[in-house]
Amino acid sequence: MGSAYKSEEKSTAAGIMSLRWWMLAIGFAWLLNYFLPDVMSPYYFQILILAGINVILSVSLNLVNGFTGQFSMGHAGFMSVGGYLSAYLTTQFVESRPELFTDSVTGELLATGIVIYLAALIMGGLAATIVGYIVGLPSLRLRGDYLAIVTLGFGEIIRVVFLNTDAVGGARGLSGIKQFTSFGWVYTLVIVTIFCVWRVVHSAHGRILLSIREDEVAATAMGVNTTQGKVRAFAMGAFFAGVAGGLFAHYLTTLSPGTFDFNRSFEVIIMVVLGGMGSISGSVVAAILLTVLKEALRPLQQITGVDLRMVIYSLVLIIMMLARPKGIFGTNEIGDLIRRKKGAKGGAT
Amino acid sequence: MAEFIQYLINGLSQGGTYALIALGYTMVFGILQLINFAHGEVYMLGAFSGLYTSKLAGPQLSAFFNKIFNGAADQMSTPAAICTAIVIIMVAMVVCALVGFCVERLAYRPLRSSPRINLLITAVGVSLFFQYSGQIIFGSDPKAYPDLFENLESWTFGSDENLLVINPLQVFVFVTAIVLMLILRHIIFHTRLGRAMRAVSFNHDLASLMGIPTDRVIAATFMLGSALAGAAGVMVGMTYPKVEPLMGSLPGLKAFCAAVLGGIGNVTGAVLGSFILGLAEALLSGYGTPTYKDALAFAILIFILLIKPSGLLGVHRTEKV
């Protein structure tokens, strides 16, 4: 798999990696944050936010499933750890020290509130990382399919634990979470996630991950500590899943254990597989596509009275595996495809 | 004491159904190294085909058997009820064997030479497809199973304090499960097909060189496993008289955990693991916290993978390059 090395060279040459582009993108997200809610209907706005959260989930899962080649099925579990913890923290704070969050005179959101919110998101992410580490360390010694079932089982255990924990509402769920998540924060974190995953994948550590995916035995023979590489990728994926869970919790304002069942994990897996395991832009495109498709299929559901969405998803998954197992983009990035097309044209003239 | 025995009986009956599902998992894993995620859904389809068979033909069947046993069609008797149940189970087994065949032929066989991860994703896709198309076709609300053993009284032992109630249905489920397992054991160890299956699972390429039609053997394995899952589906439908399209995923995963506990790929291990899991769940919900019951199987799975990944009866195979 020399493509990763080549693509890094190409993209460095194109200057895409320079930090200011990313900063510019974040600035753009905040710009949109200020005027989009006025222009867009709340419904479309909600789709945009959910698409952003799904992008974080799928890009972070791609690090584990796509780049490292370890099939994790517990992403919803990590998401729920992050979501529950951060939501619990902010609701506790809002209850005990409301003056930190809203100005008592104007009712506006205070900067301290935002800081606490971000800290809670990061705490949620770190908790998910710790849980990911605990789960990953033993199970990543195992072969691929075992990992799949262990992570799936772990996701179920987490759900049952939340279902039985009264501090977070048990089966009723956690409600009354303050809605901190805004378009700006979601897309800032989308960009941060893509940036981090991109940098990791194109670093020496990323090459370790790719070597594990391509041939674990050969990688071990070359002196790569495969278990450590896998656990790191797993923990990092869990971190961003936890952050996404926090964003999700502070957007929906209610959480229930049923939100994070294994269908949620499957949804993210479908995004990663559809976009191409090992393609960051593929995950982004697939996450947006599937979030929009989910809403676009809603009228069909109203006409026929049945939920065809998951049937279509699952058929797409099967047909994809039969016809184009590498996904839409394979291991290429969207930039590679455009550049190749240009190159082909240049060659023809 | 009676309480304890009661839990044991519940556990054995539950373990019997887990075992029937786990056998399919372990056989498919032994032969293809594939976790057939769609197996739990085959079990669900078995429950539904049993439901529709008993709705369409149940009264006629029981009338027919009553006529044979009692001479009168309207008199219910235990042997007639058992025969009716057996016929329904057999119909479900045939339906599920066909489903298993189709899944293998359409979804798994074209991918036989591709990476295992692709097969796994396909299996997940097939599982989701059955779950959600099941919701569309059957409706997502739980359906009640017709009660075949309605006028059968439970057997009670002991007095008020040490009351032991045995539902004949539980005994029926347990006995049927054991009989089916013995039949499977006979097929695997004493027939040509069984020998071929063992050969293919030992070494696929070598078996093919020896003239074993591997594709046909793999299809037969899927059909056998699916038939057992179908039988389990009907029996669970009868005992907990509610079936719904999502009923398969959790028991399916639990049965997989049981198969890993016993040593995946090992037929005896799958049965042993299933009974251990069934008993452990029954005792946990009896003496401990029933709400944690669903997490127990996965906790056992993670634990066994940490301590002894090859399972209780599995043989540890060193991976060769």
CSV table of N, CA and C in Angstrom, one decimal, chain A residues 55-193:
chain,number,residue,atom,x,y,z
A,55,VAL,N,-20.1,12.7,10.7
A,55,VAL,CA,-18.8,12.8,10.1
A,55,VAL,C,-17.7,12.5,11.1
A,56,ILE,N,-17.9,13.1,12.3
A,56,ILE,CA,-16.9,12.8,13.4
A,56,ILE,C,-16.8,11.3,13.7
A,57,LEU,N,-18.0,10.7,13.8
A,57,LEU,CA,-18.1,9.3,14.1
A,57,LEU,C,-17.5,8.4,13.1
A,58,SER,N,-17.8,8.7,11.8
A,58,SER,CA,-17.3,7.8,10.7
A,58,SER,C,-15.8,8.0,10.5
A,59,VAL,N,-15.3,9.3,10.6
A,59,VAL,CA,-13.9,9.5,10.4
A,59,VAL,C,-13.1,8.8,11.5
A,60,SER,N,-13.6,8.9,12.7
A,60,SER,CA,-12.9,8.3,13.8
A,60,SER,C,-12.9,6.8,13.7
A,61,LEU,N,-14.1,6.3,13.3
A,61,LEU,CA,-14.2,4.8,13.2
A,61,LEU,C,-13.3,4.3,12.0
A,62,ASN,N,-13.1,5.2,11.0
A,62,ASN,CA,-12.3,4.8,9.9
A,62,ASN,C,-10.9,4.6,10.3
A,63,LEU,N,-10.4,5.3,11.3
A,63,LEU,CA,-9.1,5.2,11.8
A,63,LEU,C,-8.9,3.7,12.3
A,64,VAL,N,-9.9,3.2,12.9
A,64,VAL,CA,-9.8,1.8,13.5
A,64,VAL,C,-10.1,0.8,12.4
A,65,ASN,N,-11.3,0.9,11.8
A,65,ASN,CA,-11.7,-0.1,10.8
A,65,ASN,C,-11.0,0.0,9.5
A,66,GLY,N,-10.8,1.2,9.0
A,66,GLY,CA,-10.2,1.4,7.7
A,66,GLY,C,-8.7,1.4,7.7
A,67,PHE,N,-8.1,2.2,8.5
A,67,PHE,CA,-6.6,2.4,8.4
A,67,PHE,C,-5.9,1.3,9.1
A,68,THR,N,-6.5,0.8,10.3
A,68,THR,CA,-5.8,-0.2,11.0
A,68,THR,C,-6.3,-1.6,10.7
A,69,GLY,N,-7.5,-1.7,10.1
A,69,GLY,CA,-8.0,-2.9,9.6
A,69,GLY,C,-8.6,-3.8,10.8
A,70,GLN,N,-8.9,-3.1,11.9
A,70,GLN,CA,-9.5,-3.9,13.0
A,70,GLN,C,-11.0,-3.6,13.0
A,71,PHE,N,-11.8,-4.6,13.0
A,71,PHE,CA,-13.2,-4.4,12.8
A,71,PHE,C,-13.9,-4.1,14.1
A,72,SER,N,-14.1,-2.9,14.5
A,72,SER,CA,-14.8,-2.5,15.8
A,72,SER,C,-16.2,-2.3,15.5
A,73,MET,N,-17.1,-2.9,16.4
A,73,MET,CA,-18.5,-2.7,16.2
A,73,MET,C,-19.1,-2.0,17.5
A,74,GLY,N,-18.2,-1.4,18.2
A,74,GLY,CA,-18.8,-0.8,19.5
A,74,GLY,C,-18.7,0.7,19.5
A,75,HIS,N,-18.7,1.3,18.4
A,75,HIS,CA,-18.6,2.8,18.4
A,75,HIS,C,-19.7,3.5,19.1
A,76,ALA,N,-20.9,3.0,19.1
A,76,ALA,CA,-22.0,3.6,19.8
A,76,ALA,C,-21.8,3.5,21.3
A,77,GLY,N,-21.1,2.4,21.7
A,77,GLY,CA,-20.7,2.3,23.1
A,77,GLY,C,-19.9,3.4,23.6
A,78,PHE,N,-18.8,3.7,22.8
A,78,PHE,CA,-17.9,4.8,23.2
A,78,PHE,C,-18.7,6.2,23.1
A,79,MET,N,-19.5,6.3,22.1
A,79,MET,CA,-20.3,7.5,22.0
A,79,MET,C,-21.2,7.7,23.2
A,80,SER,N,-21.8,6.6,23.7
A,80,SER,CA,-22.6,6.8,24.9
A,80,SER,C,-21.8,7.1,26.1
A,81,VAL,N,-20.6,6.5,26.3
A,81,VAL,CA,-19.8,6.9,27.4
A,81,VAL,C,-19.6,8.4,27.4
A,82,GLY,N,-19.1,8.9,26.3
A,82,GLY,CA,-18.8,10.3,26.2
A,82,GLY,C,-20.0,11.2,26.4
A,83,GLY,N,-21.1,10.8,25.7
A,83,GLY,CA,-22.4,11.5,25.8
A,83,GLY,C,-22.9,11.6,27.2
A,84,TYR,N,-23.0,10.4,27.9
A,84,TYR,CA,-23.5,10.4,29.2
A,84,TYR,C,-22.7,11.2,30.2
A,85,LEU,N,-21.4,11.0,30.1
A,85,LEU,CA,-20.5,11.6,31.1
A,85,LEU,C,-20.6,13.2,30.9
A,86,SER,N,-20.4,13.6,29.7
A,86,SER,CA,-20.4,15.1,29.5
A,86,SER,C,-21.7,15.7,29.9
A,87,ALA,N,-22.8,15.0,29.5
A,87,ALA,CA,-24.1,15.6,29.8
A,87,ALA,C,-24.3,15.6,31.3
A,88,TYR,N,-23.9,14.5,32.0
A,88,TYR,CA,-24.0,14.5,33.4
A,88,TYR,C,-23.3,15.6,34.1
A,89,LEU,N,-22.0,15.8,33.6
A,89,LEU,CA,-21.2,16.9,34.2
A,89,LEU,C,-21.9,18.3,34.0
A,90,THR,N,-22.3,18.6,32.8
A,90,THR,CA,-22.9,19.9,32.6
A,90,THR,C,-24.2,20.1,33.3
A,91,THR,N,-25.0,19.0,33.4
A,91,THR,CA,-26.3,19.2,34.1
A,91,THR,C,-26.1,19.4,35.6
A,92,GLN,N,-25.0,18.7,36.1
A,92,GLN,CA,-24.7,18.9,37.5
A,92,GLN,C,-24.3,20.3,37.8
A,93,PHE,N,-23.4,20.9,36.9
A,93,PHE,CA,-23.0,22.2,37.0
A,93,PHE,C,-24.1,23.2,36.8
A,94,VAL,N,-24.9,23.0,35.9
A,94,VAL,CA,-26.0,23.9,35.6
A,94,VAL,C,-26.9,24.0,36.9
A,95,GLU,N,-27.1,22.8,37.5
A,95,GLU,CA,-28.0,22.8,38.7
A,95,GLU,C,-27.3,23.5,39.9
A,96,SER,N,-26.0,23.3,40.1
A,96,SER,CA,-25.4,23.8,41.3
A,96,SER,C,-24.9,25.2,41.1
A,97,ARG,N,-24.4,25.6,39.9
A,97,ARG,CA,-23.9,26.9,39.7
A,97,ARG,C,-24.5,27.5,38.4
A,98,PRO,N,-25.8,27.8,38.4
A,98,PRO,CA,-26.4,28.4,37.2
A,98,PRO,C,-25.8,29.7,36.8
A,99,GLU,N,-25.2,30.4,37.8
A,99,GLU,CA,-24.7,31.8,37.4
A,99,GLU,C,-23.5,31.7,36.5
A,100,LEU,N,-22.8,30.5,36.4
A,100,LEU,CA,-21.7,30.4,35.6
A,100,LEU,C,-22.1,30.3,34.1
A,101,PHE,N,-23.4,29.9,33.9
A,101,PHE,CA,-23.8,29.6,32.5
A,101,PHE,C,-24.5,30.7,31.8
A,102,THR,N,-25.5,31.3,32.5
A,102,THR,CA,-26.2,32.3,31.8
A,102,THR,C,-26.2,33.6,32.7
A,103,ASP,N,-26.1,34.7,32.0
A,103,ASP,CA,-26.1,36.0,32.6
A,103,ASP,C,-27.5,36.2,33.2
A,104,SER,N,-27.6,36.5,34.5
A,104,SER,CA,-28.9,36.6,35.1
A,104,SER,C,-29.7,37.8,34.6
A,105,VAL,N,-29.0,38.8,34.1
A,105,VAL,CA,-29.7,40.0,33.6
A,105,VAL,C,-30.2,39.8,32.1
A,106,THR,N,-29.2,39.5,31.2
A,106,THR,CA,-29.5,39.4,29.8
A,106,THR,C,-30.0,38.0,29.4
A,107,GLY,N,-29.6,37.0,30.2
A,107,GLY,CA,-30.0,35.6,29.8
A,107,GLY,C,-29.1,35.0,28.8
A,108,GLU,N,-28.0,35.7,28.5
A,108,GLU,CA,-27.1,35.2,27.4
A,108,GLU,C,-26.1,34.2,28.0
A,109,LEU,N,-25.6,33.4,27.1
A,109,LEU,CA,-24.7,32.3,27.5
A,109,LEU,C,-23.4,33.0,27.8
A,110,LEU,N,-22.8,32.6,28.9
A,110,LEU,CA,-21.5,33.2,29.3
A,110,LEU,C,-20.3,32.4,28.8
A,111,ALA,N,-19.2,33.0,28.7
A,111,ALA,CA,-18.0,32.3,28.3
A,111,ALA,C,-17.6,31.2,29.2
A,112,THR,N,-17.8,31.4,30.5
A,112,THR,CA,-17.5,30.3,31.4
A,112,THR,C,-18.3,29.1,31.1
A,113,GLY,N,-19.5,29.3,30.8
A,113,GLY,CA,-20.4,28.2,30.4
A,113,GLY,C,-19.8,27.4,29.3
A,114,ILE,N,-19.4,28.1,28.2
A,114,ILE,CA,-18.8,27.5,27.1
A,114,ILE,C,-17.6,26.7,27.4
A,115,VAL,N,-16.8,27.3,28.3
A,115,VAL,CA,-15.5,26.6,28.7
A,115,VAL,C,-15.9,25.3,29.4
A,116,ILE,N,-16.9,25.4,30.3
A,116,ILE,CA,-17.3,24.2,31.0
A,116,ILE,C,-17.8,23.1,30.1
A,117,TYR,N,-18.6,23.6,29.1
A,117,TYR,CA,-19.1,22.7,28.1
A,117,TYR,C,-18.0,22.0,27.3
A,118,LEU,N,-17.0,22.8,26.9
A,118,LEU,CA,-15.9,22.2,26.1
A,118,LEU,C,-15.1,21.2,27.0
A,119,ALA,N,-14.9,21.6,28.3
A,119,ALA,CA,-14.2,20.7,29.2
A,119,ALA,C,-15.0,19.4,29.4
A,120,ALA,N,-16.3,19.5,29.5
A,120,ALA,CA,-17.1,18.3,29.6
A,120,ALA,C,-17.0,17.5,28.4
A,121,LEU,N,-17.0,18.1,27.2
A,121,LEU,CA,-16.8,17.3,26.0
A,121,LEU,C,-15.5,16.5,26.0
A,122,ILE,N,-14.4,17.2,26.4
A,122,ILE,CA,-13.1,16.6,26.5
A,122,ILE,C,-13.1,15.5,27.5
A,123,MET,N,-13.7,15.8,28.7
A,123,MET,CA,-13.8,14.8,29.7
A,123,MET,C,-14.5,13.5,29.2
A,124,GLY,N,-15.6,13.8,28.5
A,124,GLY,CA,-16.3,12.6,27.9
A,124,GLY,C,-15.5,11.9,27.0
A,125,GLY,N,-14.7,12.6,26.1
A,125,GLY,CA,-13.8,12.0,25.2
A,125,GLY,C,-12.8,11.1,25.9
A,126,LEU,N,-12.2,11.7,27.0
A,126,LEU,CA,-11.2,11.0,27.7
A,126,LEU,C,-11.7,9.8,28.4
A,127,ALA,N,-12.9,9.9,28.9
A,127,ALA,CA,-13.5,8.7,29.6
A,127,ALA,C,-13.7,7.6,28.5
A,128,ALA,N,-14.2,8.0,27.3
A,128,ALA,CA,-14.3,7.0,26.3
A,128,ALA,C,-13.0,6.4,25.9
A,129,THR,N,-11.9,7.2,25.9
A,129,THR,CA,-10.6,6.7,25.6
A,129,THR,C,-10.2,5.7,26.6
A,130,ILE,N,-10.4,6.0,27.9
A,130,ILE,CA,-10.0,5.1,29.0
A,130,ILE,C,-10.8,3.7,28.8
A,131,VAL,N,-12.1,3.9,28.6
A,131,VAL,CA,-12.9,2.6,28.3
A,131,VAL,C,-12.4,1.9,27.1
A,132,GLY,N,-12.1,2.7,26.1
A,132,GLY,CA,-11.6,2.1,24.8
A,132,GLY,C,-10.3,1.3,25.1
A,133,TYR,N,-9.4,1.9,25.9
A,133,TYR,CA,-8.1,1.3,26.2
A,133,TYR,C,-8.4,0.0,27.0
A,134,ILE,N,-9.3,0.1,28.0
A,134,ILE,CA,-9.5,-1.1,28.8
A,134,ILE,C,-10.1,-2.2,27.9
A,135,VAL,N,-11.0,-1.9,27.0
A,135,VAL,CA,-11.6,-2.9,26.1
A,135,VAL,C,-10.6,-3.4,25.1
A,136,GLY,N,-9.8,-2.4,24.6
A,136,GLY,CA,-9.0,-2.7,23.5
A,136,GLY,C,-7.8,-3.5,23.8
A,137,LEU,N,-7.2,-3.2,25.0
A,137,LEU,CA,-5.9,-3.9,25.3
A,137,LEU,C,-6.0,-5.4,25.3
A,138,PRO,N,-7.0,-6.0,26.0
A,138,PRO,CA,-7.1,-7.5,25.8
A,138,PRO,C,-7.6,-7.9,24.5
A,139,SER,N,-8.7,-7.3,24.0
A,139,SER,CA,-9.3,-7.9,22.8
A,139,SER,C,-8.5,-7.6,21.5
A,140,LEU,N,-7.6,-6.6,21.5
A,140,LEU,CA,-6.9,-6.4,20.3
A,140,LEU,C,-5.8,-7.4,20.1
A,141,ARG,N,-5.5,-8.2,21.1
A,141,ARG,CA,-4.6,-9.3,20.9
A,141,ARG,C,-5.2,-10.4,20.0
A,142,LEU,N,-6.6,-10.3,19.9
A,142,LEU,CA,-7.3,-11.4,19.2
A,142,LEU,C,-7.4,-11.1,17.8
A,143,ARG,N,-7.9,-12.1,17.0
A,143,ARG,CA,-8.1,-11.9,15.6
A,143,ARG,C,-9.3,-11.1,15.3
A,144,GLY,N,-9.4,-10.6,14.1
A,144,GLY,CA,-10.4,-9.7,13.7
A,144,GLY,C,-11.8,-10.0,14.1
A,145,ASP,N,-12.3,-11.1,13.8
A,145,ASP,CA,-13.8,-11.4,14.1
A,145,ASP,C,-14.1,-11.4,15.6
A,146,TYR,N,-13.1,-11.8,16.4
A,146,TYR,CA,-13.3,-11.8,17.8
A,146,TYR,C,-13.5,-10.4,18.3
A,147,LEU,N,-12.6,-9.6,17.7
A,147,LEU,CA,-12.6,-8.2,18.1
A,147,LEU,C,-14.0,-7.6,17.8
A,148,ALA,N,-14.5,-7.9,16.6
A,148,ALA,CA,-15.9,-7.4,16.2
A,148,ALA,C,-16.9,-7.8,17.3
A,149,ILE,N,-16.9,-9.1,17.7
A,149,ILE,CA,-18.0,-9.5,18.6
A,149,ILE,C,-17.7,-9.0,20.0
A,150,VAL,N,-16.4,-8.9,20.4
A,150,VAL,CA,-16.2,-8.3,21.7
A,150,VAL,C,-16.6,-6.9,21.8
A,151,THR,N,-16.3,-6.1,20.8
A,151,THR,CA,-16.7,-4.7,20.8
A,151,THR,C,-18.2,-4.6,20.8
A,152,LEU,N,-18.8,-5.4,20.0
A,152,LEU,CA,-20.3,-5.4,20.0
A,152,LEU,C,-20.9,-5.7,21.4
A,153,GLY,N,-20.3,-6.8,22.0
A,153,GLY,CA,-20.8,-7.2,23.3
A,153,GLY,C,-20.5,-6.1,24.3
A,154,PHE,N,-19.4,-5.5,24.2
A,154,PHE,CA,-19.0,-4.4,25.1
A,154,PHE,C,-20.0,-3.3,25.0
A,155,GLY,N,-20.4,-2.9,23.8
A,155,GLY,CA,-21.4,-1.9,23.6
A,155,GLY,C,-22.7,-2.2,24.3
A,156,GLU,N,-23.1,-3.5,24.2
A,156,GLU,CA,-24.3,-4.0,24.9
A,156,GLU,C,-24.1,-3.8,26.4
A,157,ILE,N,-23.0,-4.2,26.9
A,157,ILE,CA,-22.7,-4.1,28.4
A,157,ILE,C,-22.9,-2.7,28.8
A,158,ILE,N,-22.3,-1.8,28.1
A,158,ILE,CA,-22.4,-0.4,28.4
A,158,ILE,C,-23.8,0.1,28.5
A,159,ARG,N,-24.6,-0.4,27.5
A,159,ARG,CA,-26.0,0.0,27.4
A,159,ARG,C,-26.8,-0.5,28.6
A,160,VAL,N,-26.5,-1.8,29.0
A,160,VAL,CA,-27.2,-2.3,30.1
A,160,VAL,C,-26.8,-1.6,31.4
A,161,VAL,N,-25.5,-1.2,31.5
A,161,VAL,CA,-25.0,-0.5,32.7
A,161,VAL,C,-25.8,0.8,32.8
A,162,PHE,N,-25.8,1.6,31.7
A,162,PHE,CA,-26.5,2.8,31.8
A,162,PHE,C,-28.0,2.7,32.1
A,163,LEU,N,-28.6,1.6,31.6
A,163,LEU,CA,-30.0,1.3,31.8
A,163,LEU,C,-30.2,1.1,33.3
A,164,ASN,N,-29.2,0.6,34.0
A,164,ASN,CA,-29.4,0.3,35.4
A,164,ASN,C,-28.8,1.3,36.4
A,165,THR,N,-28.3,2.4,35.8
A,165,THR,CA,-27.6,3.4,36.6
A,165,THR,C,-28.7,4.6,36.9
A,166,ASP,N,-29.1,4.7,38.1
A,166,ASP,CA,-30.1,5.7,38.4
A,166,ASP,C,-29.6,7.1,38.3
A,167,ALA,N,-28.3,7.3,38.5
A,167,ALA,CA,-27.7,8.7,38.5
A,167,ALA,C,-27.9,9.3,37.1
A,168,VAL,N,-27.9,8.5,36.0
A,168,VAL,CA,-28.1,9.1,34.7
A,168,VAL,C,-29.5,8.7,34.2
A,169,GLY,N,-30.5,8.5,35.1
A,169,GLY,CA,-31.9,8.3,34.7
A,169,GLY,C,-32.3,6.9,34.4
A,170,GLY,N,-31.4,6.0,34.4
A,170,GLY,CA,-31.8,4.6,34.1
A,170,GLY,C,-32.5,4.4,32.8
A,171,ALA,N,-33.6,3.7,32.8
A,171,ALA,CA,-34.3,3.4,31.6
A,171,ALA,C,-35.0,4.7,31.0
A,172,ARG,N,-35.3,5.6,32.0
A,172,ARG,CA,-36.0,6.8,31.5
A,172,ARG,C,-35.1,7.7,30.7
A,173,GLY,N,-33.8,7.6,31.0
A,173,GLY,CA,-32.8,8.4,30.3
A,173,GLY,C,-32.5,9.7,31.0
A,174,LEU,N,-31.6,10.4,30.4
A,174,LEU,CA,-31.1,11.7,31.0
A,174,LEU,C,-31.8,12.8,30.2
A,175,SER,N,-32.5,13.7,30.9
A,175,SER,CA,-33.1,14.7,30.2
A,175,SER,C,-32.8,16.1,30.9
A,176,GLY,N,-33.2,17.2,30.2
A,176,GLY,CA,-32.9,18.5,30.8
A,176,GLY,C,-31.4,18.9,30.6
A,177,ILE,N,-30.8,18.3,29.5
A,177,ILE,CA,-29.4,18.7,29.2
A,177,ILE,C,-29.5,20.1,28.5
A,178,LYS,N,-28.6,21.0,28.9
A,178,LYS,CA,-28.6,22.3,28.2
A,178,LYS,C,-28.1,22.2,26.8
A,179,GLN,N,-28.8,22.9,25.9
A,179,GLN,CA,-28.4,22.8,24.5
A,179,GLN,C,-27.2,23.7,24.2
A,180,PHE,N,-26.0,23.2,24.3
A,180,PHE,CA,-24.8,24.0,24.1
A,180,PHE,C,-24.4,23.9,22.6
A,181,THR,N,-24.6,22.7,22.1
A,181,THR,CA,-24.1,22.4,20.8
A,181,THR,C,-24.6,23.3,19.7
A,182,SER,N,-23.7,24.0,19.0
A,182,SER,CA,-24.2,24.8,17.9
A,182,SER,C,-23.5,24.4,16.7
A,183,PHE,N,-23.9,24.9,15.6
A,183,PHE,CA,-23.3,24.6,14.3
A,183,PHE,C,-21.8,24.9,14.3
A,184,GLY,N,-21.4,26.0,14.9
A,184,GLY,CA,-20.0,26.3,15.0
A,184,GLY,C,-19.2,25.3,15.7
A,185,TRP,N,-19.7,24.8,16.9
A,185,TRP,CA,-18.9,23.8,17.6
A,185,TRP,C,-18.8,22.5,16.9
A,186,VAL,N,-20.0,22.1,16.3
A,186,VAL,CA,-20.0,20.8,15.6
A,186,VAL,C,-18.9,20.9,14.5
A,187,TYR,N,-18.9,21.9,13.7
A,187,TYR,CA,-18.0,21.9,12.6
A,187,TYR,C,-16.6,22.2,13.0
A,188,THR,N,-16.4,23.0,14.1
A,188,THR,CA,-15.0,23.1,14.6
A,188,THR,C,-14.5,21.7,14.9
A,189,LEU,N,-15.3,20.9,15.6
A,189,LEU,CA,-14.8,19.6,16.0
A,189,LEU,C,-14.7,18.7,14.8
A,190,VAL,N,-15.6,18.9,13.8
A,190,VAL,CA,-15.4,18.0,12.6
A,190,VAL,C,-14.1,18.3,12.0
A,191,ILE,N,-13.7,19.6,11.9
A,191,ILE,CA,-12.4,19.9,11.3
A,191,ILE,C,-11.3,19.5,12.1
A,192,VAL,N,-11.4,19.6,13.5
A,192,VAL,CA,-10.3,19.1,14.3
A,192,VAL,C,-10.2,17.6,14.2
A,193,THR,N,-11.3,16.9,14.1
A,193,THR,CA,-11.2,15.4,14.0
A,193,THR,C,-10.5,15.1,12.7
